[in-house]
Amino acid sequence: MPSKNDIRYYHNMKQQHEVDKKWARAVYELGLPFNIFTHKVFKEAYEFSKHLPRYVLPGPKKLSNDLLEDEFKEVKDRTEKLMFPLLGFSKVTITCDGWTNIQGRPISGQLIKVIEELRPENVLQFVVDNAAVNRKAGELIREKYPHIVFGGCVAHGLNLLCHDLGQYAWITSLFDKCQKMVAFIKNHHMTNVIFIDKFSDGLTLLQPSATRFMTNFIMIDRAYALRYCLKEMTSSKE
């Protein structure tokens, strides 16, 4: 590499900066995280590509077909190498988010195939979400394998419990009032800046997610934790 006293050094630095700008624009336009450049897998891909002259990036079709199949097989092989030696010494829990594929077809046949590959005596339980269709599918699995325990997802169950609690009129009223207050502060630039800079004690108000009913309670819990800050803000001359 040329020294700093060599004009080639400054020429290389200029080229480096231009390439950096191209990478930066790709990150900004695609909405990629900044730490992608520190990720081990990204660095490995970059180092490999440097050693291949005139390397051409794969297109969407290749990424979604051949390369995806290759990666699936490699991950499957690594998983089996870790998992199968443990069978017989420990039991397996199978989790499944839904009982249909992207075409809307049942995947119960595929699940049975997985059970047979693992050997039925090694499978202890199935865990799925609590939708009625999943409970019915679970019954079909248990007809073939009566020893397998079928259970619903605890997180999903708690989320549904929060939904049911939220149906009480006084809780619904509390949700609505709190959400209006939080939305007003966060959706207006001036109120949001004033609250964060002068009254928030390092915390921020939280807005709920439409289908994550627990987040309504999290929103209220955070607002309650900041109640003195909110009171101070509303009484401030600012």
mmCIF file of C-alpha atoms in Angstrom:
data_model
loop_
_atom_site.group_PDB
_atom_site.id
_atom_site.type_symbol
_atom_site.label_atom_id
_atom_site.label_comp_id
_atom_site.label_asym_id
_atom_site.label_seq_id
_atom_site.Cartn_x
_atom_site.Cartn_y
_atom_site.Cartn_z
ATOM 1 C CA MET A 1 0.000 0.000 0.000
ATOM 2 C CA PRO A 2 1.409 3.468 -0.910
ATOM 3 C CA SER A 3 2.558 5.717 1.951
ATOM 4 C CA LYS A 4 0.753 8.938 2.846
ATOM 5 C CA ASN A 5 3.513 10.874 1.066
ATOM 6 C CA ASP A 6 2.730 9.071 -2.197
ATOM 7 C CA ILE A 7 0.129 10.650 -4.493
ATOM 8 C CA ARG A 8 -1.229 7.148 -5.172
ATOM 9 C CA TYR A 9 -2.340 6.990 -1.542
ATOM 10 C CA TYR A 10 -4.705 9.927 -1.986
ATOM 11 C CA HIS A 11 -5.903 8.542 -5.322
ATOM 12 C CA ASN A 12 -6.741 5.223 -3.646
ATOM 13 C CA MET A 13 -8.469 7.018 -0.776
ATOM 14 C CA LYS A 14 -10.654 8.890 -3.265
ATOM 15 C CA GLN A 15 -11.581 5.635 -4.998
ATOM 16 C CA GLN A 16 -12.293 4.037 -1.613
ATOM 17 C CA HIS A 17 -14.621 6.899 -0.732
ATOM 18 C CA GLU A 18 -16.520 6.585 -4.018
ATOM 19 C CA VAL A 19 -17.024 2.853 -3.471
ATOM 20 C CA ASP A 20 -18.105 3.528 0.128
ATOM 21 C CA LYS A 21 -20.740 5.935 -1.187
ATOM 22 C CA LYS A 22 -22.118 3.254 -3.505
ATOM 23 C CA TRP A 23 -22.406 0.808 -0.615
ATOM 24 C CA ALA A 24 -23.971 3.471 1.583
ATOM 25 C CA ARG A 25 -26.594 4.316 -1.030
ATOM 26 C CA ALA A 26 -27.495 0.625 -1.352
ATOM 27 C CA VAL A 27 -27.938 0.401 2.419
ATOM 28 C CA TYR A 28 -30.064 3.553 2.603
ATOM 29 C CA GLU A 29 -32.322 2.758 -0.356
ATOM 30 C CA LEU A 30 -32.885 -0.878 0.637
ATOM 31 C CA GLY A 31 -33.391 -0.071 4.307
ATOM 32 C CA LEU A 32 -30.636 -2.455 5.415
ATOM 33 C CA PRO A 33 -29.271 -2.317 8.982
ATOM 34 C CA PHE A 34 -25.936 -0.519 9.344
ATOM 35 C CA ASN A 35 -24.391 -3.453 11.219
ATOM 36 C CA ILE A 36 -24.725 -5.681 8.148
ATOM 37 C CA PHE A 37 -21.067 -4.850 7.403
ATOM 38 C CA THR A 38 -19.953 -6.268 10.750
ATOM 39 C CA HIS A 39 -21.926 -9.497 10.363
ATOM 40 C CA LYS A 40 -19.754 -12.591 10.050
ATOM 41 C CA VAL A 41 -21.715 -14.097 7.146
ATOM 42 C CA PHE A 42 -21.629 -10.845 5.151
ATOM 43 C CA LYS A 43 -17.871 -10.537 5.660
ATOM 44 C CA GLU A 44 -17.355 -14.131 4.532
ATOM 45 C CA ALA A 45 -19.379 -13.546 1.361
ATOM 46 C CA TYR A 46 -17.386 -10.390 0.613
ATOM 47 C CA GLU A 47 -14.013 -12.084 1.169
ATOM 48 C CA PHE A 48 -14.960 -14.994 -1.100
ATOM 49 C CA SER A 49 -16.164 -12.682 -3.864
ATOM 50 C CA LYS A 50 -12.869 -10.719 -3.831
ATOM 51 C CA HIS A 51 -10.956 -13.800 -4.985
ATOM 52 C CA LEU A 52 -13.173 -14.407 -8.024
ATOM 53 C CA PRO A 53 -12.389 -12.024 -10.914
ATOM 54 C CA ARG A 54 -15.426 -10.321 -12.437
ATOM 55 C CA TYR A 55 -17.811 -11.957 -9.999
ATOM 56 C CA VAL A 56 -21.477 -11.474 -10.980
ATOM 57 C CA LEU A 57 -24.084 -11.206 -8.225
ATOM 58 C CA PRO A 58 -26.893 -13.807 -8.337
ATOM 59 C CA GLY A 59 -30.280 -12.634 -9.574
ATOM 60 C CA PRO A 60 -33.658 -12.959 -7.800
ATOM 61 C CA LYS A 61 -34.549 -16.173 -9.666
ATOM 62 C CA LYS A 62 -31.348 -17.928 -8.657
ATOM 63 C CA LEU A 63 -31.648 -16.713 -5.072
ATOM 64 C CA SER A 64 -35.224 -17.953 -4.764
ATOM 65 C CA ASN A 65 -34.622 -21.349 -6.397
ATOM 66 C CA ASP A 66 -31.267 -23.122 -6.677
ATOM 67 C CA LEU A 67 -29.432 -21.212 -3.951
ATOM 68 C CA LEU A 68 -32.388 -21.440 -1.570
ATOM 69 C CA GLU A 69 -32.550 -25.209 -2.080
ATOM 70 C CA ASP A 70 -28.799 -25.503 -1.479
ATOM 71 C CA GLU A 71 -29.029 -23.523 1.750
ATOM 72 C CA PHE A 72 -32.022 -25.553 2.935
ATOM 73 C CA LYS A 73 -30.128 -28.807 2.382
ATOM 74 C CA GLU A 74 -27.034 -27.520 4.188
ATOM 75 C CA VAL A 75 -29.032 -26.309 7.195
ATOM 76 C CA LYS A 76 -30.980 -29.585 7.271
ATOM 77 C CA ASP A 77 -27.763 -31.614 7.190
ATOM 78 C CA ARG A 78 -26.193 -29.580 10.004
ATOM 79 C CA THR A 79 -29.358 -29.860 12.092
ATOM 80 C CA GLU A 80 -29.569 -33.623 11.642
ATOM 81 C CA LYS A 81 -25.916 -34.067 12.597
ATOM 82 C CA LEU A 82 -26.600 -32.261 15.863
ATOM 83 C CA MET A 83 -30.007 -33.776 16.563
ATOM 84 C CA PHE A 84 -29.976 -37.443 15.599
ATOM 85 C CA PRO A 85 -27.121 -38.487 17.935
ATOM 86 C CA LEU A 86 -29.260 -37.224 20.834
ATOM 87 C CA LEU A 87 -32.336 -39.257 19.928
ATOM 88 C CA GLY A 88 -32.913 -42.026 22.423
ATOM 89 C CA PHE A 89 -31.294 -39.963 25.173
ATOM 90 C CA SER A 90 -33.782 -37.095 25.057
ATOM 91 C CA LYS A 91 -37.263 -36.426 23.683
ATOM 92 C CA VAL A 92 -38.296 -34.061 20.905
ATOM 93 C CA THR A 93 -40.888 -31.280 20.870
ATOM 94 C CA ILE A 94 -42.196 -30.240 17.460
ATOM 95 C CA THR A 95 -43.504 -26.694 17.066
ATOM 96 C CA CYS A 96 -45.626 -25.610 14.146
ATOM 97 C CA ASP A 97 -47.057 -22.188 13.312
ATOM 98 C CA GLY A 98 -50.118 -23.152 11.283
ATOM 99 C CA TRP A 99 -51.279 -26.346 9.598
ATOM 100 C CA THR A 100 -51.318 -25.311 5.934
ATOM 101 C CA ASN A 101 -48.626 -24.384 3.441
ATOM 102 C CA ILE A 102 -48.495 -21.234 1.319
ATOM 103 C CA GLN A 103 -50.950 -22.836 -1.131
ATOM 104 C CA GLY A 104 -53.447 -23.412 1.683
ATOM 105 C CA ARG A 105 -52.975 -27.184 1.614
ATOM 106 C CA PRO A 106 -52.771 -29.232 4.851
ATOM 107 C CA ILE A 107 -49.265 -30.155 5.951
ATOM 108 C CA SER A 108 -50.311 -32.990 8.269
ATOM 109 C CA GLY A 109 -48.791 -35.508 5.854
ATOM 110 C CA GLN A 110 -45.453 -33.697 6.008
ATOM 111 C CA LEU A 111 -45.608 -33.603 9.808
ATOM 112 C CA ILE A 112 -46.243 -37.339 9.943
ATOM 113 C CA LYS A 113 -43.227 -37.813 7.694
ATOM 114 C CA VAL A 114 -41.124 -35.779 10.143
ATOM 115 C CA ILE A 115 -42.391 -37.874 13.068
ATOM 116 C CA GLU A 116 -41.453 -41.070 11.255
ATOM 117 C CA GLU A 117 -37.987 -39.716 10.460
ATOM 118 C CA LEU A 118 -37.442 -38.896 14.125
ATOM 119 C CA ARG A 119 -39.128 -42.178 15.169
ATOM 120 C CA PRO A 120 -42.471 -41.773 16.980
ATOM 121 C CA GLU A 121 -41.143 -42.952 20.349
ATOM 122 C CA ASN A 122 -38.751 -39.979 20.394
ATOM 123 C CA VAL A 123 -41.472 -37.362 19.871
ATOM 124 C CA LEU A 124 -42.955 -36.127 23.148
ATOM 125 C CA GLN A 125 -45.280 -33.299 22.129
ATOM 126 C CA PHE A 126 -46.619 -30.901 19.515
ATOM 127 C CA VAL A 127 -46.914 -27.196 20.286
ATOM 128 C CA VAL A 128 -49.018 -24.962 18.021
ATOM 129 C CA ASP A 129 -51.112 -21.824 18.358
ATOM 130 C CA ASN A 130 -54.629 -22.092 19.731
ATOM 131 C CA ALA A 131 -56.727 -21.678 16.582
ATOM 132 C CA ALA A 132 -59.608 -24.150 16.262
ATOM 133 C CA VAL A 133 -58.246 -25.592 13.016
ATOM 134 C CA ASN A 134 -54.958 -26.380 14.745
ATOM 135 C CA ARG A 135 -56.702 -28.159 17.608
ATOM 136 C CA LYS A 136 -58.589 -30.293 15.082
ATOM 137 C CA ALA A 137 -55.402 -31.103 13.212
ATOM 138 C CA GLY A 138 -53.776 -32.020 16.511
ATOM 139 C CA GLU A 139 -56.533 -34.531 17.170
ATOM 140 C CA LEU A 140 -55.805 -36.164 13.822
ATOM 141 C CA ILE A 141 -52.126 -36.491 14.742
ATOM 142 C CA ARG A 142 -53.012 -38.009 18.119
ATOM 143 C CA GLU A 143 -55.257 -40.604 16.501
ATOM 144 C CA LYS A 144 -52.167 -42.017 14.816
ATOM 145 C CA TYR A 145 -49.781 -41.356 17.727
ATOM 146 C CA PRO A 146 -51.794 -41.459 21.015
ATOM 147 C CA HIS A 147 -48.690 -40.992 23.178
ATOM 148 C CA ILE A 148 -47.855 -37.571 21.714
ATOM 149 C CA VAL A 149 -49.027 -34.688 23.899
ATOM 150 C CA PHE A 150 -50.726 -31.878 22.005
ATOM 151 C CA GLY A 151 -50.478 -28.402 23.547
ATOM 152 C CA GLY A 152 -51.205 -24.827 22.633
ATOM 153 C CA CYS A 153 -48.621 -22.073 22.578
ATOM 154 C CA VAL A 154 -48.457 -20.368 25.986
ATOM 155 C CA ALA A 155 -47.552 -16.989 24.491
ATOM 156 C CA HIS A 156 -50.507 -17.169 22.101
ATOM 157 C CA GLY A 157 -52.796 -18.236 24.940
ATOM 158 C CA LEU A 158 -51.722 -15.292 27.093
ATOM 159 C CA ASN A 159 -52.261 -12.964 24.154
ATOM 160 C CA LEU A 160 -55.828 -14.274 23.761
ATOM 161 C CA LEU A 161 -56.381 -13.887 27.506
ATOM 162 C CA CYS A 162 -55.358 -10.239 27.251
ATOM 163 C CA HIS A 163 -57.809 -9.860 24.364
ATOM 164 C CA ASP A 164 -60.650 -11.246 26.486
ATOM 165 C CA LEU A 165 -59.743 -9.027 29.445
ATOM 166 C CA GLY A 166 -59.768 -6.062 27.105
ATOM 167 C CA GLN A 167 -63.451 -6.653 26.364
ATOM 168 C CA TYR A 168 -64.515 -5.308 29.765
ATOM 169 C CA ALA A 169 -65.987 -1.847 29.289
ATOM 170 C CA TRP A 170 -63.836 -0.122 31.907
ATOM 171 C CA ILE A 171 -60.638 -1.657 30.481
ATOM 172 C CA THR A 172 -61.645 -0.716 26.918
ATOM 173 C CA SER A 173 -62.256 2.846 28.093
ATOM 174 C CA LEU A 174 -58.840 2.919 29.770
ATOM 175 C CA PHE A 175 -57.170 1.605 26.605
ATOM 176 C CA ASP A 176 -58.858 4.239 24.433
ATOM 177 C CA LYS A 177 -57.963 7.151 26.704
ATOM 178 C CA CYS A 178 -54.364 6.043 27.131
ATOM 179 C CA GLN A 179 -53.890 5.380 23.420
ATOM 180 C CA LYS A 180 -55.270 8.809 22.476
ATOM 181 C CA MET A 181 -52.888 10.468 24.925
ATOM 182 C CA VAL A 182 -49.874 8.477 23.728
ATOM 183 C CA ALA A 183 -50.747 9.036 20.051
ATOM 184 C CA PHE A 184 -51.144 12.790 20.588
ATOM 185 C CA ILE A 185 -47.736 13.121 22.227
ATOM 186 C CA LYS A 186 -45.843 10.827 19.831
ATOM 187 C CA ASN A 187 -47.550 11.947 16.605
ATOM 188 C CA HIS A 188 -46.886 15.648 17.134
ATOM 189 C CA HIS A 189 -43.274 16.660 16.690
ATOM 190 C CA MET A 190 -43.224 19.437 19.285
ATOM 191 C CA THR A 191 -44.914 17.490 22.093
ATOM 192 C CA ASN A 192 -42.764 14.438 21.411
ATOM 193 C CA VAL A 193 -39.513 16.422 21.469
ATOM 194 C CA ILE A 194 -40.478 18.311 24.633
ATOM 195 C CA PHE A 195 -41.483 15.108 26.417
ATOM 196 C CA ILE A 196 -38.355 13.166 25.443
ATOM 197 C CA ASP A 197 -35.884 15.999 26.087
ATOM 198 C CA LYS A 198 -37.280 17.397 29.334
ATOM 199 C CA PHE A 199 -39.704 15.047 31.045
ATOM 200 C CA SER A 200 -39.237 11.402 30.045
ATOM 201 C CA ASP A 201 -36.428 10.323 32.429
ATOM 202 C CA GLY A 202 -34.870 8.374 29.556
ATOM 203 C CA LEU A 203 -38.013 6.337 28.846
ATOM 204 C CA THR A 204 -40.451 6.736 25.987
ATOM 205 C CA LEU A 205 -44.172 6.158 25.668
ATOM 206 C CA LEU A 206 -45.137 2.971 23.863
ATOM 207 C CA GLN A 207 -47.863 2.446 21.280
ATOM 208 C CA PRO A 208 -49.723 -0.876 21.031
ATOM 209 C CA SER A 209 -49.739 -3.287 18.112
ATOM 210 C CA ALA A 210 -53.075 -4.046 16.455
ATOM 211 C CA THR A 211 -52.951 -7.841 16.901
ATOM 212 C CA ARG A 212 -50.702 -8.107 19.964
ATOM 213 C CA PHE A 213 -53.240 -7.522 22.707
ATOM 214 C CA MET A 214 -50.648 -7.726 25.476
ATOM 215 C CA THR A 215 -49.116 -4.524 24.104
ATOM 216 C CA ASN A 216 -52.189 -2.593 25.300
ATOM 217 C CA PHE A 217 -51.277 -3.492 28.870
ATOM 218 C CA ILE A 218 -47.601 -2.738 28.202
ATOM 219 C CA MET A 219 -48.629 0.706 26.906
ATOM 220 C CA ILE A 220 -50.601 1.393 30.102
ATOM 221 C CA ASP A 221 -47.794 0.060 32.306
ATOM 222 C CA ARG A 222 -45.288 2.415 30.675
ATOM 223 C CA ALA A 223 -47.682 5.375 30.906
ATOM 224 C CA TYR A 224 -48.190 4.585 34.603
ATOM 225 C CA ALA A 225 -44.428 4.438 35.152
ATOM 226 C CA LEU A 226 -44.184 7.907 33.565
ATOM 227 C CA ARG A 227 -47.263 9.331 35.302
ATOM 228 C CA TYR A 228 -45.326 11.966 37.250
ATOM 229 C CA CYS A 229 -43.450 13.000 34.098
ATOM 230 C CA LEU A 230 -46.742 13.316 32.208
ATOM 231 C CA LYS A 231 -48.276 15.340 35.024
ATOM 232 C CA GLU A 232 -45.262 17.651 35.091
ATOM 233 C CA MET A 233 -45.423 18.088 31.322
ATOM 234 C CA THR A 234 -49.129 18.984 31.264
ATOM 235 C CA SER A 235 -48.650 21.579 34.002
ATOM 236 C CA SER A 236 -45.532 23.081 32.391
ATOM 237 C CA LYS A 237 -45.715 26.493 30.721
ATOM 238 C CA GLU A 238 -43.893 25.014 27.715
#
